[in-house]
Coordinates of C-alpha atoms in Angstrom, one line a residue:
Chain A
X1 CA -1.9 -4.9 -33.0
X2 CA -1.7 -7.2 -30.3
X3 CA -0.3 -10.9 -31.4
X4 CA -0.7 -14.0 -29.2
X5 CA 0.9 -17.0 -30.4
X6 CA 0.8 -20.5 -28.7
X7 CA 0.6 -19.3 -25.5
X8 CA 0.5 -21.6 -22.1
X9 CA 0.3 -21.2 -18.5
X10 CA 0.1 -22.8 -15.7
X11 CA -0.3 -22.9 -11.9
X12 CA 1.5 -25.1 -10.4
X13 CA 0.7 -28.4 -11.7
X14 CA -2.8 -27.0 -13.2
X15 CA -2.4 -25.8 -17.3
X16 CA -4.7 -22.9 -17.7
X17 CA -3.9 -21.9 -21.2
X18 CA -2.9 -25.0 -23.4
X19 CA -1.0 -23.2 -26.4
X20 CA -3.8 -20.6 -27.2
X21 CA -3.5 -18.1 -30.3
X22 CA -5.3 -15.3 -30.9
X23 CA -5.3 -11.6 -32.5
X24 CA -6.6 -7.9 -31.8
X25 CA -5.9 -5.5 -34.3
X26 CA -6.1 -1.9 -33.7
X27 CA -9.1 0.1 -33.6
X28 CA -11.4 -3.0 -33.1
X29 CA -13.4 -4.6 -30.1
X30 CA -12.4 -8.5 -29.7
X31 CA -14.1 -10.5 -27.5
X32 CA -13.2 -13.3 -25.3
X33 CA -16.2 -15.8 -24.3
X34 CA -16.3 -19.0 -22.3
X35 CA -17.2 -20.8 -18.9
X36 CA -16.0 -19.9 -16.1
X37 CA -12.3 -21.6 -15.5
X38 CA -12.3 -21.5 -19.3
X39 CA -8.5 -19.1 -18.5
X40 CA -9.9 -16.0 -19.9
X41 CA -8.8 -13.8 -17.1
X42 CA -5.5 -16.1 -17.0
X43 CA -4.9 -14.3 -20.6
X44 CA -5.3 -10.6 -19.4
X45 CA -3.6 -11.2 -16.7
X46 CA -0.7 -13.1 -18.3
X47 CA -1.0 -9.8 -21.0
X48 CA -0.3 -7.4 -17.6
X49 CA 2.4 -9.5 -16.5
X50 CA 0.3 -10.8 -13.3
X51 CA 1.0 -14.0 -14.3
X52 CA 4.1 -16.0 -15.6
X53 CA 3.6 -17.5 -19.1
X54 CA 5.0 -21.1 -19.4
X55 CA 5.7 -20.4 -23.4
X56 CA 4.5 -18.7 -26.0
X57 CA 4.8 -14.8 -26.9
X58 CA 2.6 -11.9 -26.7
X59 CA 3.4 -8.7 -29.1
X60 CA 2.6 -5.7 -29.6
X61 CA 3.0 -3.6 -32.3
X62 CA 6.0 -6.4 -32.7
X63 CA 7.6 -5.5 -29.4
X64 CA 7.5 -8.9 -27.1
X65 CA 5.6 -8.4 -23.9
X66 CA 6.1 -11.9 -22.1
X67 CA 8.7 -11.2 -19.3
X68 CA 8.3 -7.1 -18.9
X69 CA 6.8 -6.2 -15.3
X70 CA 3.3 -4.6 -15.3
X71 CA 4.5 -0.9 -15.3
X72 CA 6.4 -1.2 -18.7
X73 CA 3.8 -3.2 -20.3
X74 CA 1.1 -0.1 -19.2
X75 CA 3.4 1.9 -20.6
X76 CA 3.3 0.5 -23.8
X77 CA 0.2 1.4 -24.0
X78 CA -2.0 -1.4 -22.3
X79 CA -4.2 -0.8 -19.4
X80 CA -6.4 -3.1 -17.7
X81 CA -9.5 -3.2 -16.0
X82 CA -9.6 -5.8 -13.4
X83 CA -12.1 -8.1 -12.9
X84 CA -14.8 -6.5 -9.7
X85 CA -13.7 -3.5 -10.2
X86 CA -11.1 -3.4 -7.7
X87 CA -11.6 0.5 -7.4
X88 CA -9.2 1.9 -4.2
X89 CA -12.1 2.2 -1.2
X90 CA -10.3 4.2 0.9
X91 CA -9.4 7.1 -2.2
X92 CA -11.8 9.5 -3.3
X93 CA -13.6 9.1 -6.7
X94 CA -10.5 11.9 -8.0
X95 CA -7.5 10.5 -6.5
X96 CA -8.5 7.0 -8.1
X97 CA -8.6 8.8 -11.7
X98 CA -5.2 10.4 -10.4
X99 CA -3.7 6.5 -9.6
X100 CA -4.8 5.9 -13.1
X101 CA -2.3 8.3 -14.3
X102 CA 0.2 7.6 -11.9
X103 CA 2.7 6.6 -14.8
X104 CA 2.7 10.4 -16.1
X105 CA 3.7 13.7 -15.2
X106 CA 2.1 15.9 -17.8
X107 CA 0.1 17.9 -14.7
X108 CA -1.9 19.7 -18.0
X109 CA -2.4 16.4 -20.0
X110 CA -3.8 14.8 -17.1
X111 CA -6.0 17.4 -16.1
X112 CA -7.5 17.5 -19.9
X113 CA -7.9 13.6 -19.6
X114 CA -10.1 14.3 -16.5
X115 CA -12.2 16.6 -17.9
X116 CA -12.7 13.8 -20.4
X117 CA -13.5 11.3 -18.1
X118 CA -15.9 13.2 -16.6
X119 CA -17.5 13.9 -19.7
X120 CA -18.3 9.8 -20.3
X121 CA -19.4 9.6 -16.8
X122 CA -20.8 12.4 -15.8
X123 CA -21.9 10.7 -12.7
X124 CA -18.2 10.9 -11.4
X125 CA -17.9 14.5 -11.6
X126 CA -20.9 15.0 -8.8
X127 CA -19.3 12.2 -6.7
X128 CA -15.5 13.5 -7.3
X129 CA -15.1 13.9 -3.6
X130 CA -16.4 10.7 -2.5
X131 CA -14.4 7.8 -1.1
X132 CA -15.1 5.2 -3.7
X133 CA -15.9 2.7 -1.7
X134 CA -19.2 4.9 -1.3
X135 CA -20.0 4.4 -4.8
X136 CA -22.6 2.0 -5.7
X137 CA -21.5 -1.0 -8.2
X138 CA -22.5 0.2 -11.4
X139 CA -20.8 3.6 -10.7
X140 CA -17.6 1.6 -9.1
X141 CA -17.2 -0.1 -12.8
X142 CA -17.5 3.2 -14.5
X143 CA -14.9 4.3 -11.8
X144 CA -12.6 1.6 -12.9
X145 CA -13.0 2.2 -16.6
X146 CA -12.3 5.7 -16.2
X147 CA -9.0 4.8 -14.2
X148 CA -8.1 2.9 -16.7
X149 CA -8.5 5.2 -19.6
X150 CA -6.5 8.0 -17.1
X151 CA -3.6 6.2 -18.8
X152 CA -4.3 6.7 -22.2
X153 CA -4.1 3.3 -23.2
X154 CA -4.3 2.8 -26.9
X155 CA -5.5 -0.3 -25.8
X156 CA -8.1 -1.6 -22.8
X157 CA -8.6 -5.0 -21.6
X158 CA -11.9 -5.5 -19.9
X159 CA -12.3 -8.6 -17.4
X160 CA -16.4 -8.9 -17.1
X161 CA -16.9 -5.8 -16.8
X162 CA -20.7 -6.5 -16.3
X163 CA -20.2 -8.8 -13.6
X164 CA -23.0 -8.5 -10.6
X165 CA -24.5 -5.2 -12.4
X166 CA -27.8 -4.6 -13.1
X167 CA -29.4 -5.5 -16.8
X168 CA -29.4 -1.9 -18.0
X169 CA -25.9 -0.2 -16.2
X170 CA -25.1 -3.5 -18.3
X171 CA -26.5 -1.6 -21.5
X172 CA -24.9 1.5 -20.3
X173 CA -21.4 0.2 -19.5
X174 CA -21.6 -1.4 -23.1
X175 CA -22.6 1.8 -24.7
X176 CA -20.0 3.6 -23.1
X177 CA -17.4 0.8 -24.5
X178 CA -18.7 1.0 -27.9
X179 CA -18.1 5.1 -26.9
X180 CA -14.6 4.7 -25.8
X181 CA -13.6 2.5 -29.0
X182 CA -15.1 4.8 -30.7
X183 CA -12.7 7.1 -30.0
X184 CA -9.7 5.1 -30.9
X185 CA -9.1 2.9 -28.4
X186 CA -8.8 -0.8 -29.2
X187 CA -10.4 -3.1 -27.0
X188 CA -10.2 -6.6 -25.9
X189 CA -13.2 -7.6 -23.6
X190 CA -14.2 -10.9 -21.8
X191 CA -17.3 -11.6 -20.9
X192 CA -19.2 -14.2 -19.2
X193 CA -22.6 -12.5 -21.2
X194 CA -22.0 -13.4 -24.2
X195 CA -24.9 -12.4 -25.8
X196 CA -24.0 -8.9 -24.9
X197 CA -20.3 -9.5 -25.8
X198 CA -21.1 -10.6 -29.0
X199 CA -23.3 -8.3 -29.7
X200 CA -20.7 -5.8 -29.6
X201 CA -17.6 -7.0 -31.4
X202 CA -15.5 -6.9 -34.5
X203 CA -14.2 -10.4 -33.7
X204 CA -14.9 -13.0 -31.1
X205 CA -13.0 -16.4 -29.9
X206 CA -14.6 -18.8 -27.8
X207 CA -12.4 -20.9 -24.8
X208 CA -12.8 -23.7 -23.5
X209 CA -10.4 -25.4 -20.5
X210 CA -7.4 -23.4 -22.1
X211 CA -8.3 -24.1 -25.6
X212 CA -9.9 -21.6 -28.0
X213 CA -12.2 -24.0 -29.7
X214 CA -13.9 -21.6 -32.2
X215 CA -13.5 -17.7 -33.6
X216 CA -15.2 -15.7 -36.1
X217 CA -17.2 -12.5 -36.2
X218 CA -19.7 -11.6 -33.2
X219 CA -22.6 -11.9 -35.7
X220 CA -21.1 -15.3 -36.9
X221 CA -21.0 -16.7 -33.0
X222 CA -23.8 -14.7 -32.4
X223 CA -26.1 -17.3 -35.1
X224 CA -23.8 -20.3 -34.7
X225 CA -25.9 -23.3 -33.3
X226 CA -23.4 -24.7 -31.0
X227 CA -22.6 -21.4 -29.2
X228 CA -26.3 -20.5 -28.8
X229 CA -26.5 -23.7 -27.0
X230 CA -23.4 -23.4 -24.9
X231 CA -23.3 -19.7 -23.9
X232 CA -26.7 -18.3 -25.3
X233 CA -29.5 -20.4 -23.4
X234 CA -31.4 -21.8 -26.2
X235 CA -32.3 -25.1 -25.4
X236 CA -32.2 -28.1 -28.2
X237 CA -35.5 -27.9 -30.0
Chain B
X1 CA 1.9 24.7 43.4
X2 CA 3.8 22.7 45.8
X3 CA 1.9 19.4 44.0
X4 CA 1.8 21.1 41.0
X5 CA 6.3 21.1 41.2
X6 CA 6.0 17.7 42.3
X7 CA 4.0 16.2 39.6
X8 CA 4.8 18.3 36.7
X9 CA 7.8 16.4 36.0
X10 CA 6.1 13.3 35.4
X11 CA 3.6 14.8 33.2
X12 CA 6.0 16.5 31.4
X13 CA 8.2 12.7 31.0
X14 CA 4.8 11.1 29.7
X15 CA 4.1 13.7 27.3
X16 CA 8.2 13.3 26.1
X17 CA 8.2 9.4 26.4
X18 CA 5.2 9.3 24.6
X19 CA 6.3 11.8 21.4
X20 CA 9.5 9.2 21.8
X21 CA 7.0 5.8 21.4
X22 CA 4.9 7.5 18.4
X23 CA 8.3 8.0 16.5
X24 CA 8.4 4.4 16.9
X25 CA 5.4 3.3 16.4
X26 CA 4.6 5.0 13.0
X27 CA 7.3 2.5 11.3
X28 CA 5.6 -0.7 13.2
X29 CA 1.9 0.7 11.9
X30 CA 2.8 1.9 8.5
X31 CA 4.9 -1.0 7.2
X32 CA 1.9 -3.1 8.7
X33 CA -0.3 -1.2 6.8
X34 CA 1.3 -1.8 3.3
X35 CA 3.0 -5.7 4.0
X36 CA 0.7 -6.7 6.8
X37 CA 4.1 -7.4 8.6
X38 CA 4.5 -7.0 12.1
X39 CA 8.5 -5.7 11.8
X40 CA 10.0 -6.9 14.7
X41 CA 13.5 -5.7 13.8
X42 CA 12.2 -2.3 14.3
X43 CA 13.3 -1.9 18.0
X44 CA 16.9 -3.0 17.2
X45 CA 17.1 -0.2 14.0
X46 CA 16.2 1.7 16.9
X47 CA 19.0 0.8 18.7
X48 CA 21.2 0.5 15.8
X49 CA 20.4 4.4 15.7
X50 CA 22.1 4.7 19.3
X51 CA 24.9 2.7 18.7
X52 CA 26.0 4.8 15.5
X53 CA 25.5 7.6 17.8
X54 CA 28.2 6.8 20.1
X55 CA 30.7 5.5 17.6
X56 CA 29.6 8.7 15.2
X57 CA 29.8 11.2 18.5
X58 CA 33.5 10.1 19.2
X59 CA 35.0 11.0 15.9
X60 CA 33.3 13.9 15.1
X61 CA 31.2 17.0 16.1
X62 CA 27.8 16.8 16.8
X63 CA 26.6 18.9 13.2
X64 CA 28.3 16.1 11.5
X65 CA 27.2 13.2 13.7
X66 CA 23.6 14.0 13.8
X67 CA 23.1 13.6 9.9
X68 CA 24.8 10.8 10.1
X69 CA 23.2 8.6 12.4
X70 CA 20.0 9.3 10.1
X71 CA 21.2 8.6 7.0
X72 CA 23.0 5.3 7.7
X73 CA 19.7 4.4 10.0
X74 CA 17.6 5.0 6.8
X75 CA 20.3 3.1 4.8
X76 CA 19.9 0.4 7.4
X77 CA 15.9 0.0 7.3
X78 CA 16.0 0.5 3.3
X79 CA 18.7 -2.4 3.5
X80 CA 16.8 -4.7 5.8
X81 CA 13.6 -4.5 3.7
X82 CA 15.4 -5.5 0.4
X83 CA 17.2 -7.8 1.6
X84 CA 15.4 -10.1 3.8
X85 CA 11.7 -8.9 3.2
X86 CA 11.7 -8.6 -0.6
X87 CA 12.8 -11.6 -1.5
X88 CA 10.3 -13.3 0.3
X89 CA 7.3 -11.3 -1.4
X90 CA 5.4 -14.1 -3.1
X91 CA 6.5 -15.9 0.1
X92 CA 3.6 -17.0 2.6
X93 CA 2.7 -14.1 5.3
X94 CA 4.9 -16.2 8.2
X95 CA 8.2 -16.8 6.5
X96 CA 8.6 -12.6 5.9
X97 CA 7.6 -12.4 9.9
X98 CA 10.2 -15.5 10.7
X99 CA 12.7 -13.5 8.4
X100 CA 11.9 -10.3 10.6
X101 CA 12.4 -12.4 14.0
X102 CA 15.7 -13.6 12.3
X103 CA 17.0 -9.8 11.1
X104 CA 16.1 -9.0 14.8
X105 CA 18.6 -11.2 16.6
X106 CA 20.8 -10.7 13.6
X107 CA 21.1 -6.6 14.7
X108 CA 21.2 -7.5 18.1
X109 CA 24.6 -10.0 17.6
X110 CA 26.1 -7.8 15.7
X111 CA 25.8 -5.0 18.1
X112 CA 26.9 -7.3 20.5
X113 CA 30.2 -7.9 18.6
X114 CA 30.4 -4.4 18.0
X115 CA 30.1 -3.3 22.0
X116 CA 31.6 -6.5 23.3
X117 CA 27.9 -6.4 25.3
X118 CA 29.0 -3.7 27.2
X119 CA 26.8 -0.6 27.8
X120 CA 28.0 2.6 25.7
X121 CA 27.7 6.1 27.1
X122 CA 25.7 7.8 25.0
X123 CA 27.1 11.4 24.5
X124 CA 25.3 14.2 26.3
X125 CA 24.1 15.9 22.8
X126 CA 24.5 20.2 24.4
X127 CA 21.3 22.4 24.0
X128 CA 19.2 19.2 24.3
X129 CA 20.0 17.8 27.5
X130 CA 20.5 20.8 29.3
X131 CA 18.1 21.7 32.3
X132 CA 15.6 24.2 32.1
X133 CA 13.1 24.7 34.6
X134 CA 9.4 24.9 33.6
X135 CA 7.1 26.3 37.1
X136 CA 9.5 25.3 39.3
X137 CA 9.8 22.0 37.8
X138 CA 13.5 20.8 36.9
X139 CA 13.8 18.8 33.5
X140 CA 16.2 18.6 30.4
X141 CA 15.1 20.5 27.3
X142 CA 15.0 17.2 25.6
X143 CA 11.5 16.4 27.3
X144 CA 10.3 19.9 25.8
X145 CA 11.4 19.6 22.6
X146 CA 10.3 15.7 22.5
X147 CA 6.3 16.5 21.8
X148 CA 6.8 19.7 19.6
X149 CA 9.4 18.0 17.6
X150 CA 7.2 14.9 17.1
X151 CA 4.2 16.7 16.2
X152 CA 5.5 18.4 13.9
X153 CA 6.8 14.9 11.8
X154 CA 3.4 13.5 12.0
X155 CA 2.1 16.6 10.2
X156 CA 4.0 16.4 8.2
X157 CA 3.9 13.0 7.4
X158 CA 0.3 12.9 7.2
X159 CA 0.9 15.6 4.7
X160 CA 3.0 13.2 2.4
X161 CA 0.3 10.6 2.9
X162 CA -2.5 12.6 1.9
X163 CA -1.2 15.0 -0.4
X164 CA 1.6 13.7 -2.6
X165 CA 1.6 11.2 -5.3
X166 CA 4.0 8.7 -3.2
X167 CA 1.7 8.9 -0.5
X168 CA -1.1 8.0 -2.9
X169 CA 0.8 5.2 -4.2
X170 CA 1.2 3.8 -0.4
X171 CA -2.6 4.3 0.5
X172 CA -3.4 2.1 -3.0
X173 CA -0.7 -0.3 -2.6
X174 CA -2.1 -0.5 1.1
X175 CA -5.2 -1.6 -0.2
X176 CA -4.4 -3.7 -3.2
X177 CA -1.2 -4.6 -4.4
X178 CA -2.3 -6.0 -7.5
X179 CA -4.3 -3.2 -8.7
X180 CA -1.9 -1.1 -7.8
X181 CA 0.7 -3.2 -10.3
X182 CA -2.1 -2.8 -13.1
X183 CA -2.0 1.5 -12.7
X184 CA 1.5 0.8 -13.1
X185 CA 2.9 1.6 -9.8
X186 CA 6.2 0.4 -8.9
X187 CA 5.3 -2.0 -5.5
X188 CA 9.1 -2.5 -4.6
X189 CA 9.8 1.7 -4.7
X190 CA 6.3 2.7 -2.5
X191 CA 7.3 -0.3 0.5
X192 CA 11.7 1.1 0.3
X193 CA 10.1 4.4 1.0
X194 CA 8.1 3.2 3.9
X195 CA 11.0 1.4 5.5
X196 CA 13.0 5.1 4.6
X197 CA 10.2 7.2 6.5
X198 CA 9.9 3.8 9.0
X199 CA 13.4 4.3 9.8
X200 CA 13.8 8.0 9.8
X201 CA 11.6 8.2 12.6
X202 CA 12.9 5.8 14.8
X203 CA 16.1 7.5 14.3
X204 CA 15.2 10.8 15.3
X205 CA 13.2 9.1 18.1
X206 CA 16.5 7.3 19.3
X207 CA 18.4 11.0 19.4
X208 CA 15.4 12.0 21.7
X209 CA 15.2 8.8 24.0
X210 CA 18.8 8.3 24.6
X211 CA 19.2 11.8 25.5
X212 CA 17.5 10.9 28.3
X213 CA 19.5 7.5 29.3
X214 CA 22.8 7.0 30.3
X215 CA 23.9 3.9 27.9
X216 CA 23.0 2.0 24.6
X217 CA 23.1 -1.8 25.1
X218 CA 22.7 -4.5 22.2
X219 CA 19.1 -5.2 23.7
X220 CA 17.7 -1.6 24.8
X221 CA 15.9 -2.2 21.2
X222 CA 13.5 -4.3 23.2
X223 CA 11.3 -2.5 25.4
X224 CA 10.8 0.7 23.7
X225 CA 10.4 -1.3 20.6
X226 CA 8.0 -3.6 22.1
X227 CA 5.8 -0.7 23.6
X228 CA 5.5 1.5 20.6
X229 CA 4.1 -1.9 19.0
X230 CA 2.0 -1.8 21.8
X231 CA 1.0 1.5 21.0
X232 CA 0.1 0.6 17.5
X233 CA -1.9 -1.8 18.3
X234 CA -3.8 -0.3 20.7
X235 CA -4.7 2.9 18.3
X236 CA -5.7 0.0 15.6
X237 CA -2.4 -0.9 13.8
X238 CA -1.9 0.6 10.0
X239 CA -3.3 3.8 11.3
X240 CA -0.5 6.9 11.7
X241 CA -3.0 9.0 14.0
X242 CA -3.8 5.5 15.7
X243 CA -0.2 4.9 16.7
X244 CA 0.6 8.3 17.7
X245 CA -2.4 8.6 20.2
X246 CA -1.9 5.5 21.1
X247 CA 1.9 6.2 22.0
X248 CA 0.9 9.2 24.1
X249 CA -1.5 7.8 26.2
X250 CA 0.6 4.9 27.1
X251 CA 3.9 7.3 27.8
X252 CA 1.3 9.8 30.3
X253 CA -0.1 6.5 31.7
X254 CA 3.0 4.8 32.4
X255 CA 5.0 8.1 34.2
X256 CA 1.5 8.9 36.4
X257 CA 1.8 5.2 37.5
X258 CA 5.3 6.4 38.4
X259 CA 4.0 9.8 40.2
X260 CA 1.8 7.6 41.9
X261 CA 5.0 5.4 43.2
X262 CA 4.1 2.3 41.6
X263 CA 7.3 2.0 39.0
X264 CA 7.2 -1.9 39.3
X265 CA 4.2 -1.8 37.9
X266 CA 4.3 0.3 35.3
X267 CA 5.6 -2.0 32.2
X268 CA 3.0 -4.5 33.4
X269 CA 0.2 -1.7 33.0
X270 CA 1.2 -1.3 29.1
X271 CA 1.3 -5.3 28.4
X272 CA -2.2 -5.4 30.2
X273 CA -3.3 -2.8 28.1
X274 CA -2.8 -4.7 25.2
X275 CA -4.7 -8.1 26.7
X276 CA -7.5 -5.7 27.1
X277 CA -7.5 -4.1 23.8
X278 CA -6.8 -7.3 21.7
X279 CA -10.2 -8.8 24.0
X280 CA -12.1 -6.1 23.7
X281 CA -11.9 -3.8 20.4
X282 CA -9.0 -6.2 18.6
X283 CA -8.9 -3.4 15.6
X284 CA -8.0 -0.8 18.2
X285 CA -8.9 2.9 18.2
X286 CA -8.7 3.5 14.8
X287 CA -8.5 0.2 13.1
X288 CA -9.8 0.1 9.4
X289 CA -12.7 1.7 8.3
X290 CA -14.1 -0.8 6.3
X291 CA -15.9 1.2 3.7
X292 CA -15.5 -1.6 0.8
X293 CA -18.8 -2.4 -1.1
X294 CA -19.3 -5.8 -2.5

């Protein structure tokens, strides 16, 4: 389970996370919602060790995370999936699932992990040769997934991963998340569409300018007036 | 044949200086390539690589010399880059290329010291710089082994790029450092390795040019250093094929300005190269392929 407590950051003079708490236990899909500037990404990337926290902690499984560099903190079993993608342009579609496992050495393992990969997306199989930077968005962000899971993370952390896609490699991407956790892996997702977000998970807090201002289930936040009126576009009747 | 004995020589020298500016240039394109840093105490590690040479040469025999001069080059380059380049990581773009400026004169004063600024006689390495004669032509083997020797590095090289798992680390940190930290690659290891093959190169390239001079002086760093960047600029700098074509066009182009009896004129030729190429295709031959999709 992954544990934040009271965490804060900041850049420079600017606080991005004002003491925020929040948990993910294993197995489940949490989601993070808000506005953008709200600090969701801040969190993932303060949970890679992108970014310095000011105070706080972040554990996992009790083991403290705030401090390691992003290597160890993979290791442990986190991977993340960077907000756009941020597939390698100039690798091919393989050697970015190969950078996804560039942590390991089990040759065997790896090539099983592939084959698995290529299973979820099939579409990455006939474009395996391909620089990636060929791709077209929707398959870039099923690129990026599959890197990430080339680690076997027991957890993934998704930063919008439906950002500039289409409505239904939206649906897709989804599915395949519901597909992965499914399968085990526990999974912390932040979303900008939070009707689709919410849709999806176990669990759900909502941030606002650092602060996480409400939590619950996603069918809870999914009915909640306020929410529907901040994030879900219904207008006051 | 009588033009054919008389020119030969110069071709030949081209083809050797340039094999000599491509072992150069590599370390100027690839450590641009992964810390967009134009390392401009490259030319003096070059140097360095004499100096050691001449001290290394005149305690011991050349089996025992040779190694060393590349090993305490490498050290050198893997020291430079921890030392006054990684600290300054997080650091904005022109402090790293003001550190490089500084680690520059910093080789240069300490060779100085070292030499007391007076030229060394570099040793006269045997097999290498004896004469052979190719059609009539006299020339030291050095200028025949230059081109094979340097080809065969690059292939190499371009082997470890593309084939190995280090050399897929440096073409994703090249591209993204961040991501690269995310699929847990170690940034700091992938960059010492560059400055190690960086360095390597210019080392072996130093055995090669010197071979062919008389002495090693605290500044010889310079020109070479300056025309192999050159070089990598004009074959599009972070691009290993780049720099190497680059390198042997401007070596054939400088000795036929030779042949042709304009020596004076031949550095200017390279330095007007580069105002042409930095008008007129400012990414050079090979600069990036921009295949990123938005």
């Amino acid at each position: 389970m992954l544990k934040i407590e009271n965490l804060e950051v900041a850049y420079g003079g600017i606080q991005a996370l004002r003491g925020i708490s929040l948990e993910v236990p294993d197995g489940k899909i949490v989601t993070l919602i808000g506005a953008n500037g709200a600090g969701k990404s801040t969190t993932l990337r303060t949970i890679s060790g992108l970014v310095k926290a000011k105070s706080g902690s972040v554990q996992y499984d009790g083991k403290e995370l705030l401090g390691l560099p992003s290597n160890k903190i993979l290791e442990a079993g986190i991977a993340q999936i960077p907000e756009g993608r941020r597939v390698f342009p100039n690798l091919t579609v393989l050697e970015n699932l190969k950078v996804g496992a560039y942590l390991r050495s089990d040759k065997a393992e790896i090539e099983k992990d592939i084959k698995w990969v290529y299973e979820l997306f099939p579409r990455l199989e006939e474009r395996h040769w391909q620089l990636a930077g060929t791709l077209s968005g929707g398959e870039q962000q099923m690129l990026a997934v599959g890197r990430g899971l080339m680690s076997r993370p027991k957890m993934m952390m998704l930063d919008e991963p439906s950002l500039g896609l289409a409505p239904l490699v939206v649906q897709d991407i989804f599915s395949i998340i519901r597909e992965i956790n499914r399968q085990g892996v526990t999974i912390l997702l932040v979303e900008q569409n939070a009707n689709m977000a919410l849709k999806t998970a176990d669990t759900a807090y909502v941030l606002e300018t650092g602060v996480i201002t409400k939590s619950g289930t996603g069918l809870e936040l999914l009915n909640d007036e306020s929410i529907k009126e901040a994030y879900l576009g219904k207008t006051r009747t | 044949m009588q033009w054919i004995t008389n020119n030969l020589p110069y071709l030949l020298a081209g083809i050797s200086v340039g094999g000599q500016y491509a072992l150069i240039a590599i370390g100027y394109t690839m450590v641009y390539g992964i810390l967009r840093l134009i390392n401009f105490a490259h030319g003096d590690i070059f140097m360095a690589a004499g100096l050691i040479m001449v001290y290394a040469s005149a305690s011991m025999p050349f089996y025992l010399s040779i190694p060393l001069v590349l090993v305490l080059t490498v050290l050198l380059g893997f020291a430079v880059e921890r030392v006054a380049y990684k600290p300054l990581r997080q650091a904005p773009r022109m402090s790293v290329m003001i550190s490089a400026i500084g680690v520059s004169y910093l080789i240069q004063n300490v060779a100085l010291y070292v030499t007391g600024g007076l030229s060394q006689q570099y040793p006269n390495i045997p097999w290498l710089s004896d004469t052979v004669v190719v059609f009539g032509a006299m020339t030291k083997r050095v200028t025949l082994i230059t081109p094979v020797l340097t080809l065969i590095l690059i292939v190499l090289l371009v082997l470890l790029i593309n084939r190995t798992k280090i050399g897929m680390g440096m073409r994703a940190v090249s591209k993204d450092f961040e991501t690269s930290l995310l699929m847990g690659i170690k940034i700091d290891n992938v960059i010492s390795v560059t400055f190690i093959i960086g360095s390597f190169l210019a080392a072996v390239g130093s055995l090669l040019f010197f071979t062919n001079y008389t002495g090693v002086t605290p500044t010889v760093g310079a020109m070479p250093g300056l025309k192999a960047f050159v070089a990598a600029v004009f074959g599009g700098i972070g691009s290993v094929p780049g720099a190497v074509i680059g390198a042997f066009i401007i070596g054939i182009c400088e000795n036929i300005i030779k042949a042709l009896g304009w020596t004076t004129f031949s550095d200017a030729f390279t330095f007007a190269l580069l105002i042409l190429i930095l008008i007129f295709k400012p990414t050079g031959l090979f600069g990036e392929k921009t295949t990123d999709k938005v």
